[in-house]
Amino acid sequence: MKEIIQACRDASLPLIAGVSLALVMANAAPHTYHKIIDTPLIGEEISIHWIVNDVFMALFFAIAAVEIVHSLRPNGPLNPPKKAVTPLMATLGGVAGPIIIFFILNALIGSPEYSSGWGITTATDIALSWLVAKMVFGNDHPAIKFLLLLAVVDDAIGLMIIAIFYPSPDAPFTPIWLLLIPLAMLIAYFMKRMNVHSFMAYILICGTISWFGMHTAGLHAALAMIFIVPFMPVESALHNFERKVAPIVDFGLFFFGFSAAGVEVSTMSVLSLIIMLSLIIGKAGGIYFMTAFAVKLKYPLPEGMTLRDARFIGIIGGVGLTVALFVCESAYVDAGLVSAAKMGALGSLLAAVIAIAASRVRKSKHKPLKVSEDDFIKEFDHESIYNEDETEQVLKNY
């Protein structure tokens, strides 16, 4: 049973199941679907959708932050900190690239009424991109840590864009409340100095203060724990947090997929195409170009990662489903434009298909030549045993 559970986690089956069920229900029974996720359970605001977006996703981003903390430790793929410069530069490319492509396409084939949708193209869906990256690279490839840092910072920028450029009239951006974040970090620092090893203490005290600060300031509070995780003692609190919370997050992704991916399929419009192409082309080009530029400036890639891997990271980064869907609601007032924009965000899943297919093609072209041990020994003995140069050539051939 443990093997089955682990296999489900490794393949992100709960997330896939949630996304699939959401798409089916949103189109077959949309009223029932929206009633399930949007009906308040407590008060007028706390629904399944709210719990998933504002509470559960804080745990998800915290687990992602744990991976980054491990990567920045001695001997980690992003240590020394100079190695983190490259993914951060890639992040800037991943934000700027789609915006540039959006305005170019909108000028060529779009309309002035579409222009406010540029923010939809900026963020990367960390949950789905993480899943795709594991399918493309495997679980322990350094490119995954590169992607995680890129996606977390990318989403932080995306959420700031929402707060600044798409403010809600019901919850205007109030930056003074963000002072609670450094307060929470300071408390976490002293808790660590006082040898507090319970991860629950860090969540309930520091995490709550950080979450309240972001939420009250008018920002999406899902990133609240990433400011606290780096202060947790590694061998106790951080280890136990990862061990106990990661399985909950992996299976809880079912509810994330179910609440986020319920898009009603409508007719694709020019706006849908612009958003989809901006995400796929803009992310791929921006991330790869800035990664190559960073390498040109002598900033290193993580050990074991190549520029070819950066191409795949760029393609995977084009999956912008969750935050993109979130921005759609704020970018447009007209219901038709919102629906068309969501179709473009949903179409960004094509980036995942491209990345997986391209990786399969690459692997098929680089399959190692299988030669039996007897054949190797026979040719080695017959042709090369008396000649050192020939011996080296035979070894190269195999």
Tab-separated table of C-alpha atoms in Angstrom:
chain	number	residue	atom	x	y	z
A	1	MET	CA	0.000	0.000	0.000
A	2	LYS	CA	2.861	2.399	0.796
A	3	GLU	CA	4.295	1.785	-2.680
A	4	ILE	CA	0.933	2.610	-4.301
A	5	ILE	CA	0.550	5.803	-2.256
A	6	GLN	CA	4.080	6.900	-3.126
A	7	ALA	CA	3.497	6.150	-6.814
A	8	CYS	CA	0.362	8.318	-6.743
A	9	ARG	CA	2.340	11.143	-5.161
A	10	ASP	CA	5.252	10.842	-7.589
A	11	ALA	CA	2.914	10.940	-10.601
A	12	SER	CA	0.793	13.762	-9.083
A	13	LEU	CA	-2.326	11.691	-9.717
A	14	PRO	CA	-4.436	13.637	-7.170
A	15	LEU	CA	-3.732	16.882	-9.052
A	16	ILE	CA	-4.479	15.317	-12.439
A	17	ALA	CA	-7.703	13.800	-11.080
A	18	GLY	CA	-8.809	17.150	-9.632
A	19	VAL	CA	-8.153	19.039	-12.875
A	20	SER	CA	-9.960	16.381	-14.931
A	21	LEU	CA	-13.005	16.309	-12.659
A	22	ALA	CA	-13.196	20.107	-12.627
A	23	LEU	CA	-13.182	20.348	-16.425
A	24	VAL	CA	-15.878	17.671	-16.717
A	25	MET	CA	-18.166	19.143	-14.040
A	26	ALA	CA	-17.689	22.769	-15.136
A	27	ASN	CA	-18.954	21.856	-18.596
A	28	ALA	CA	-21.465	19.097	-17.799
A	29	ALA	CA	-22.977	20.606	-14.645
A	30	PRO	CA	-21.610	24.156	-14.197
A	31	HIS	CA	-24.254	25.210	-11.669
A	32	THR	CA	-23.474	22.249	-9.424
A	33	TYR	CA	-19.743	22.763	-9.803
A	34	HIS	CA	-19.803	26.437	-8.802
A	35	LYS	CA	-22.226	25.721	-5.977
A	36	ILE	CA	-19.787	23.155	-4.545
A	37	ILE	CA	-16.703	25.362	-4.618
A	38	ASP	CA	-18.231	28.829	-4.043
A	39	THR	CA	-20.997	28.278	-1.469
A	40	PRO	CA	-19.862	29.823	1.850
A	41	LEU	CA	-19.227	27.266	4.564
A	42	ILE	CA	-18.451	29.786	7.299
A	43	GLY	CA	-19.732	33.359	7.243
A	44	GLU	CA	-20.018	35.033	3.849
A	45	GLU	CA	-16.496	34.444	2.520
A	46	ILE	CA	-15.042	31.098	3.606
A	47	SER	CA	-15.839	28.569	0.883
A	48	ILE	CA	-13.957	25.555	-0.463
A	49	HIS	CA	-12.420	27.829	-3.089
A	50	TRP	CA	-11.243	30.277	-0.412
A	51	ILE	CA	-9.840	27.556	1.846
A	52	VAL	CA	-7.882	26.028	-1.036
A	53	ASN	CA	-6.564	29.327	-2.450
A	54	ASP	CA	-5.767	31.168	0.771
A	55	VAL	CA	-4.931	28.418	3.287
A	56	PHE	CA	-3.961	25.196	1.530
A	57	MET	CA	-1.845	26.945	-1.102
A	58	ALA	CA	0.125	28.629	1.698
A	59	LEU	CA	1.227	25.119	2.719
A	60	PHE	CA	1.986	24.236	-0.880
A	61	PHE	CA	4.240	27.248	-1.367
A	62	ALA	CA	5.847	26.487	1.999
A	63	ILE	CA	6.827	23.003	0.779
A	64	ALA	CA	8.232	24.565	-2.382
A	65	ALA	CA	10.198	26.972	-0.181
A	66	VAL	CA	11.635	23.988	1.736
A	67	GLU	CA	13.048	22.671	-1.550
A	68	ILE	CA	14.649	26.050	-2.208
A	69	VAL	CA	16.132	26.186	1.308
A	70	HIS	CA	17.696	22.762	0.762
A	71	SER	CA	19.048	23.917	-2.593
A	72	LEU	CA	20.708	26.959	-1.001
A	73	ARG	CA	22.433	24.926	1.717
A	74	PRO	CA	26.129	23.976	1.408
A	75	ASN	CA	26.626	21.591	-1.524
A	76	GLY	CA	23.129	22.383	-2.794
A	77	PRO	CA	22.552	23.081	-6.507
A	78	LEU	CA	21.954	26.802	-5.798
A	79	ASN	CA	24.873	27.261	-3.405
A	80	PRO	CA	26.870	29.500	-3.314
A	81	PRO	CA	24.216	32.240	-3.705
A	82	LYS	CA	25.891	33.305	-6.940
A	83	LYS	CA	24.180	30.274	-8.501
A	84	ALA	CA	20.773	31.765	-7.651
A	85	VAL	CA	21.450	34.784	-9.862
A	86	THR	CA	20.773	32.804	-13.033
A	87	PRO	CA	17.258	31.578	-12.089
A	88	LEU	CA	16.402	35.066	-10.830
A	89	MET	CA	17.475	36.577	-14.152
A	90	ALA	CA	15.457	33.845	-15.884
A	91	THR	CA	12.472	34.941	-13.798
A	92	LEU	CA	12.759	38.483	-15.146
A	93	GLY	CA	12.806	37.072	-18.671
A	94	GLY	CA	9.794	34.935	-17.847
A	95	VAL	CA	7.843	38.017	-16.764
A	96	ALA	CA	8.999	40.486	-19.418
A	97	GLY	CA	8.911	38.088	-22.384
A	98	PRO	CA	5.163	37.327	-22.270
A	99	ILE	CA	4.296	40.996	-21.742
A	100	ILE	CA	6.291	41.978	-24.828
A	101	ILE	CA	4.714	39.217	-26.933
A	102	PHE	CA	1.241	40.171	-25.658
A	103	PHE	CA	1.547	43.800	-26.772
A	104	ILE	CA	3.104	42.840	-30.110
A	105	LEU	CA	0.327	40.346	-30.889
A	106	ASN	CA	-2.368	42.682	-29.639
A	107	ALA	CA	-1.048	45.444	-31.916
A	108	LEU	CA	-1.017	43.073	-34.896
A	109	ILE	CA	-4.230	41.090	-34.510
A	110	GLY	CA	-5.932	42.282	-31.332
A	111	SER	CA	-7.977	45.199	-30.106
A	112	PRO	CA	-7.502	48.129	-27.680
A	113	GLU	CA	-10.125	46.589	-25.394
A	114	TYR	CA	-7.801	43.599	-24.857
A	115	SER	CA	-4.852	45.698	-23.637
A	116	SER	CA	-5.522	45.353	-19.911
A	117	GLY	CA	-4.942	41.596	-20.104
A	118	TRP	CA	-1.132	41.729	-20.176
A	119	GLY	CA	-0.889	40.748	-16.504
A	120	ILE	CA	-2.570	37.414	-17.240
A	121	THR	CA	0.574	36.243	-19.032
A	122	THR	CA	3.147	36.955	-16.331
A	123	ALA	CA	2.926	34.134	-13.756
A	124	THR	CA	3.837	30.453	-13.882
A	125	ASP	CA	1.556	27.794	-12.384
A	126	ILE	CA	3.962	26.340	-9.836
A	127	ALA	CA	1.899	23.227	-9.064
A	128	LEU	CA	1.432	22.051	-12.628
A	129	SER	CA	4.885	23.165	-13.799
A	130	TRP	CA	6.458	21.252	-10.911
A	131	LEU	CA	4.542	18.138	-11.973
A	132	VAL	CA	5.570	18.514	-15.630
A	133	ALA	CA	9.203	19.168	-14.676
A	134	LYS	CA	9.319	15.926	-12.689
A	135	MET	CA	7.887	14.075	-15.671
A	136	VAL	CA	10.466	15.643	-18.006
A	137	PHE	CA	13.590	15.541	-15.835
A	138	GLY	CA	12.902	13.007	-13.074
A	139	ASN	CA	12.532	13.737	-9.360
A	140	ASP	CA	16.068	14.814	-8.421
A	141	HIS	CA	17.296	16.786	-11.419
A	142	PRO	CA	18.814	20.197	-10.499
A	143	ALA	CA	16.668	21.855	-13.175
A	144	ILE	CA	13.640	21.252	-10.930
A	145	LYS	CA	15.158	23.352	-8.133
A	146	PHE	CA	15.951	26.005	-10.763
A	147	LEU	CA	12.306	25.962	-11.853
A	148	LEU	CA	10.992	26.106	-8.283
A	149	LEU	CA	12.958	29.227	-7.420
A	150	LEU	CA	11.939	30.785	-10.732
A	151	ALA	CA	8.254	29.919	-10.259
A	152	VAL	CA	8.008	31.070	-6.642
A	153	VAL	CA	9.583	34.465	-7.426
A	154	ASP	CA	7.545	34.609	-10.652
A	155	ASP	CA	4.300	34.100	-8.747
A	156	ALA	CA	5.333	36.655	-6.138
A	157	ILE	CA	5.806	39.188	-8.954
A	158	GLY	CA	2.493	38.098	-10.466
A	159	LEU	CA	0.646	38.658	-7.196
A	160	MET	CA	2.261	42.096	-6.811
A	161	ILE	CA	1.101	42.942	-10.330
A	162	ILE	CA	-2.437	41.960	-9.337
A	163	ALA	CA	-2.305	44.171	-6.245
A	164	ILE	CA	-0.844	47.216	-8.013
A	165	PHE	CA	-2.394	47.112	-11.492
A	166	TYR	CA	-5.643	45.210	-10.827
A	167	PRO	CA	-6.772	46.430	-7.381
A	168	SER	CA	-10.089	45.209	-6.089
A	169	PRO	CA	-12.514	47.960	-5.075
A	170	ASP	CA	-13.564	45.737	-2.163
A	171	ALA	CA	-9.974	45.147	-0.962
A	172	PRO	CA	-7.683	48.008	-2.078
A	173	PHE	CA	-3.933	47.583	-1.738
A	174	THR	CA	-2.859	48.824	1.710
A	175	PRO	CA	0.932	48.402	1.911
A	176	ILE	CA	1.254	49.469	5.576
A	177	TRP	CA	0.012	46.012	6.622
A	178	LEU	CA	2.998	44.415	4.888
A	179	LEU	CA	5.105	45.547	7.860
A	180	LEU	CA	3.701	42.499	9.640
A	181	ILE	CA	5.825	40.290	7.352
A	182	PRO	CA	9.233	41.494	8.666
A	183	LEU	CA	7.736	41.344	12.176
A	184	ALA	CA	6.841	37.685	11.620
A	185	MET	CA	10.326	37.016	10.247
A	186	LEU	CA	11.913	38.675	13.284
A	187	ILE	CA	9.823	36.549	15.642
A	188	ALA	CA	10.793	33.416	13.703
A	189	TYR	CA	14.459	34.414	13.978
A	190	PHE	CA	14.277	34.743	17.776
A	191	MET	CA	12.282	31.498	18.034
A	192	LYS	CA	15.118	29.753	16.233
A	193	ARG	CA	17.672	31.395	18.544
A	194	MET	CA	15.604	30.125	21.496
A	195	ASN	CA	15.777	26.576	20.056
A	196	VAL	CA	12.070	26.271	19.252
A	197	HIS	CA	11.883	23.047	17.206
A	198	SER	CA	8.113	22.630	16.712
A	199	PHE	CA	7.153	23.462	13.131
A	200	MET	CA	3.575	24.012	14.303
A	201	ALA	CA	4.764	26.902	16.463
A	202	TYR	CA	6.293	28.580	13.423
A	203	ILE	CA	3.100	28.030	11.409
A	204	LEU	CA	0.626	29.138	14.052
A	205	ILE	CA	2.562	32.159	15.333
A	206	CYS	CA	4.791	33.491	12.552
A	207	GLY	CA	2.815	32.077	9.624
A	208	THR	CA	-0.443	33.527	10.930
A	209	ILE	CA	1.065	37.004	11.394
A	210	SER	CA	2.583	36.941	7.902
A	211	TRP	CA	-0.660	35.611	6.392
A	212	PHE	CA	-2.771	38.268	8.117
A	213	GLY	CA	-0.399	40.999	6.937
A	214	MET	CA	-0.592	39.937	3.290
A	215	HIS	CA	-4.342	39.314	3.370
A	216	THR	CA	-5.143	42.651	5.029
A	217	ALA	CA	-2.791	44.495	2.686
A	218	GLY	CA	-4.881	43.257	-0.229
A	219	LEU	CA	-2.398	40.655	-1.515
A	220	HIS	CA	-2.990	36.974	-2.109
A	221	ALA	CA	-1.867	35.355	1.155
A	222	ALA	CA	-0.730	32.061	-0.391
A	223	LEU	CA	2.916	33.183	-0.225
A	224	ALA	CA	2.826	33.964	3.493
A	225	MET	CA	4.891	30.980	4.680
A	226	ILE	CA	7.787	31.419	2.254
A	227	PHE	CA	9.045	34.256	4.484
A	228	ILE	CA	9.044	31.963	7.539
A	229	VAL	CA	10.372	28.661	6.220
A	230	PRO	CA	14.030	29.828	5.924
A	231	PHE	CA	14.100	30.490	9.692
A	232	MET	CA	13.004	26.986	10.728
A	233	PRO	CA	15.790	24.838	12.240
A	234	VAL	CA	16.781	22.504	9.409
A	235	GLU	CA	17.351	19.245	11.282
A	236	SER	CA	14.222	19.451	13.413
A	237	ALA	CA	11.385	21.788	12.489
A	238	LEU	CA	12.076	21.954	8.754
A	239	HIS	CA	12.641	18.212	8.447
A	240	ASN	CA	9.469	17.332	10.373
A	241	PHE	CA	7.452	19.928	8.488
A	242	GLU	CA	8.486	18.451	5.144
A	243	ARG	CA	7.979	14.852	6.283
A	244	LYS	CA	4.511	15.388	7.756
A	245	VAL	CA	3.052	18.124	5.561
A	246	ALA	CA	4.330	17.086	2.111
A	247	PRO	CA	1.975	14.031	1.872
A	248	ILE	CA	-0.975	16.232	2.891
A	249	VAL	CA	-0.040	18.751	0.213
A	250	ASP	CA	0.425	16.085	-2.479
A	251	PHE	CA	-3.056	14.641	-1.950
A	252	GLY	CA	-4.599	18.031	-1.201
A	253	LEU	CA	-3.644	19.069	-4.728
A	254	PHE	CA	-6.782	17.222	-5.801
A	255	PHE	CA	-8.853	20.022	-4.248
A	256	PHE	CA	-6.577	22.654	-5.728
A	257	GLY	CA	-7.018	21.183	-9.215
A	258	PHE	CA	-10.754	20.813	-8.671
A	259	SER	CA	-11.271	24.404	-7.512
A	260	ALA	CA	-8.906	26.081	-9.991
A	261	ALA	CA	-9.401	24.295	-13.300
A	262	GLY	CA	-13.173	24.491	-13.691
A	263	VAL	CA	-13.218	26.482	-16.910
A	264	GLU	CA	-16.278	26.305	-19.129
A	265	VAL	CA	-15.131	25.570	-22.664
A	266	SER	CA	-16.277	28.355	-24.956
A	267	THR	CA	-15.407	29.477	-28.452
A	268	MET	CA	-11.778	30.470	-28.831
A	269	SER	CA	-11.338	34.110	-29.802
A	270	VAL	CA	-8.401	36.238	-30.912
A	271	LEU	CA	-7.917	37.224	-27.259
A	272	SER	CA	-7.644	33.540	-26.292
A	273	LEU	CA	-4.979	33.037	-28.945
A	274	ILE	CA	-3.021	36.127	-27.875
A	275	ILE	CA	-2.928	35.040	-24.236
A	276	MET	CA	-2.049	31.435	-25.050
A	277	LEU	CA	0.788	32.382	-27.427
A	278	SER	CA	2.086	35.057	-25.050
A	279	LEU	CA	2.398	32.477	-22.289
A	280	ILE	CA	3.920	29.725	-24.422
A	281	ILE	CA	6.223	31.760	-26.693
A	282	GLY	CA	6.965	34.623	-24.300
A	283	LYS	CA	7.877	32.390	-21.363
A	284	ALA	CA	9.979	30.007	-23.451
A	285	GLY	CA	11.877	32.813	-25.162
A	286	GLY	CA	12.232	35.089	-22.152
A	287	ILE	CA	13.401	32.399	-19.722
A	288	TYR	CA	15.886	30.849	-22.141
A	289	PHE	CA	17.274	34.179	-23.382
A	290	MET	CA	17.889	35.549	-19.886
A	291	THR	CA	19.351	32.226	-18.711
A	292	ALA	CA	21.796	32.238	-21.640
A	293	PHE	CA	22.573	35.910	-20.949
A	294	ALA	CA	23.327	35.126	-17.292
A	295	VAL	CA	25.668	32.317	-18.348
A	296	LYS	CA	27.332	34.739	-20.770
A	297	LEU	CA	27.936	37.031	-17.784
A	298	LYS	CA	29.668	34.094	-16.036
A	299	TYR	CA	26.856	33.328	-13.600
A	300	PRO	CA	26.690	29.527	-13.345
A	301	LEU	CA	23.861	27.086	-13.849
A	302	PRO	CA	23.251	24.496	-11.104
A	303	GLU	CA	25.696	21.609	-11.391
A	304	GLY	CA	24.245	18.977	-13.693
A	305	MET	CA	22.019	21.433	-15.590
A	306	THR	CA	22.709	22.633	-19.138
A	307	LEU	CA	21.366	25.360	-21.400
A	308	ARG	CA	19.456	22.634	-23.235
A	309	ASP	CA	17.624	21.956	-19.962
A	310	ALA	CA	16.874	25.691	-19.769
A	311	ARG	CA	14.953	25.376	-23.038
A	312	PHE	CA	12.652	22.845	-21.404
A	313	ILE	CA	12.335	25.014	-18.288
A	314	GLY	CA	11.247	27.886	-20.548
A	315	ILE	CA	8.586	25.759	-22.222
A	316	ILE	CA	7.331	24.364	-18.914
A	317	GLY	CA	7.186	27.883	-17.482
A	318	GLY	CA	4.517	28.665	-20.076
A	319	VAL	CA	1.943	26.744	-18.028
A	320	GLY	CA	0.177	29.707	-16.427
A	321	LEU	CA	-3.152	28.174	-15.493
A	322	THR	CA	-3.884	29.071	-11.872
A	323	VAL	CA	-2.631	32.630	-11.402
A	324	ALA	CA	-3.586	33.393	-15.003
A	325	LEU	CA	-7.180	32.355	-14.301
A	326	PHE	CA	-7.090	34.452	-11.148
A	327	VAL	CA	-5.984	37.569	-13.061
A	328	CYS	CA	-8.632	37.044	-15.767
A	329	GLU	CA	-11.348	37.952	-13.267
A	330	SER	CA	-9.588	41.241	-12.474
A	331	ALA	CA	-8.333	42.199	-15.930
A	332	TYR	CA	-11.716	42.432	-17.655
A	333	VAL	CA	-15.224	43.476	-16.713
A	334	ASP	CA	-17.020	42.134	-19.776
A	335	ALA	CA	-18.074	38.506	-19.181
A	336	GLY	CA	-17.292	37.554	-22.781
A	337	LEU	CA	-13.739	38.823	-22.492
A	338	VAL	CA	-13.277	37.046	-19.159
A	339	SER	CA	-14.425	33.769	-20.716
A	340	ALA	CA	-12.173	34.202	-23.753
A	341	ALA	CA	-9.197	35.099	-21.542
A	342	LYS	CA	-9.765	31.998	-19.431
A	343	MET	CA	-9.734	29.868	-22.555
A	344	GLY	CA	-6.328	31.340	-23.369
A	345	ALA	CA	-5.087	30.523	-19.866
A	346	LEU	CA	-6.437	26.992	-20.216
A	347	GLY	CA	-4.732	26.741	-23.611
A	348	SER	CA	-1.380	27.315	-21.904
A	349	LEU	CA	-1.576	23.651	-20.866
A	350	LEU	CA	-0.325	23.054	-24.406
A	351	ALA	CA	3.092	24.097	-23.070
A	352	ALA	CA	3.068	21.032	-20.820
A	353	VAL	CA	2.225	18.778	-23.768
A	354	ILE	CA	5.025	20.315	-25.854
A	355	ALA	CA	7.578	19.903	-23.056
A	356	ILE	CA	6.685	16.266	-22.368
A	357	ALA	CA	6.599	15.349	-26.065
A	358	ALA	CA	9.917	17.103	-26.770
A	359	SER	CA	11.577	15.355	-23.842
A	360	ARG	CA	10.401	11.963	-25.104
A	361	VAL	CA	11.813	12.727	-28.551
A	362	ARG	CA	15.138	13.814	-27.051
A	363	LYS	CA	15.397	10.675	-24.939
A	364	SER	CA	14.597	8.425	-27.905
A	365	LYS	CA	17.384	10.068	-29.932
A	366	HIS	CA	19.934	9.603	-27.161
A	367	LYS	CA	19.298	6.008	-26.157
A	368	PRO	CA	22.607	4.334	-25.303
A	369	LEU	CA	23.835	1.647	-27.692
A	370	LYS	CA	23.378	-1.741	-26.078
A	371	VAL	CA	26.285	-4.123	-26.717
A	372	SER	CA	26.714	-7.499	-25.051
A	373	GLU	CA	29.682	-8.050	-22.784
A	374	ASP	CA	30.869	-10.966	-24.952
A	375	ASP	CA	30.877	-8.792	-28.110
A	376	PHE	CA	32.839	-6.088	-26.354
A	377	ILE	CA	35.465	-8.499	-25.033
A	378	LYS	CA	35.715	-10.242	-28.392
A	379	GLU	CA	36.393	-7.005	-30.324
A	380	PHE	CA	38.667	-5.664	-27.585
A	381	ASP	CA	40.777	-8.847	-27.557
A	382	HIS	CA	40.780	-9.266	-31.322
A	383	GLU	CA	41.615	-5.721	-32.424
A	384	SER	CA	43.094	-3.733	-29.620
A	385	ILE	CA	44.919	-5.692	-26.981
A	386	TYR	CA	48.335	-4.942	-28.484
A	387	ASN	CA	47.799	-1.316	-29.470
A	388	GLU	CA	47.098	1.422	-26.939
A	389	ASP	CA	45.741	3.891	-29.524
A	390	GLU	CA	43.361	1.312	-30.949
A	391	THR	CA	42.252	0.377	-27.426
A	392	GLU	CA	41.225	3.973	-26.748
A	393	GLN	CA	39.329	4.109	-30.045
A	394	VAL	CA	37.374	0.933	-29.259
A	395	LEU	CA	36.487	2.299	-25.824
A	396	LYS	CA	35.235	5.512	-27.444
A	397	ASN	CA	33.113	3.528	-29.859
A	398	TYR	CA	31.348	1.878	-26.982
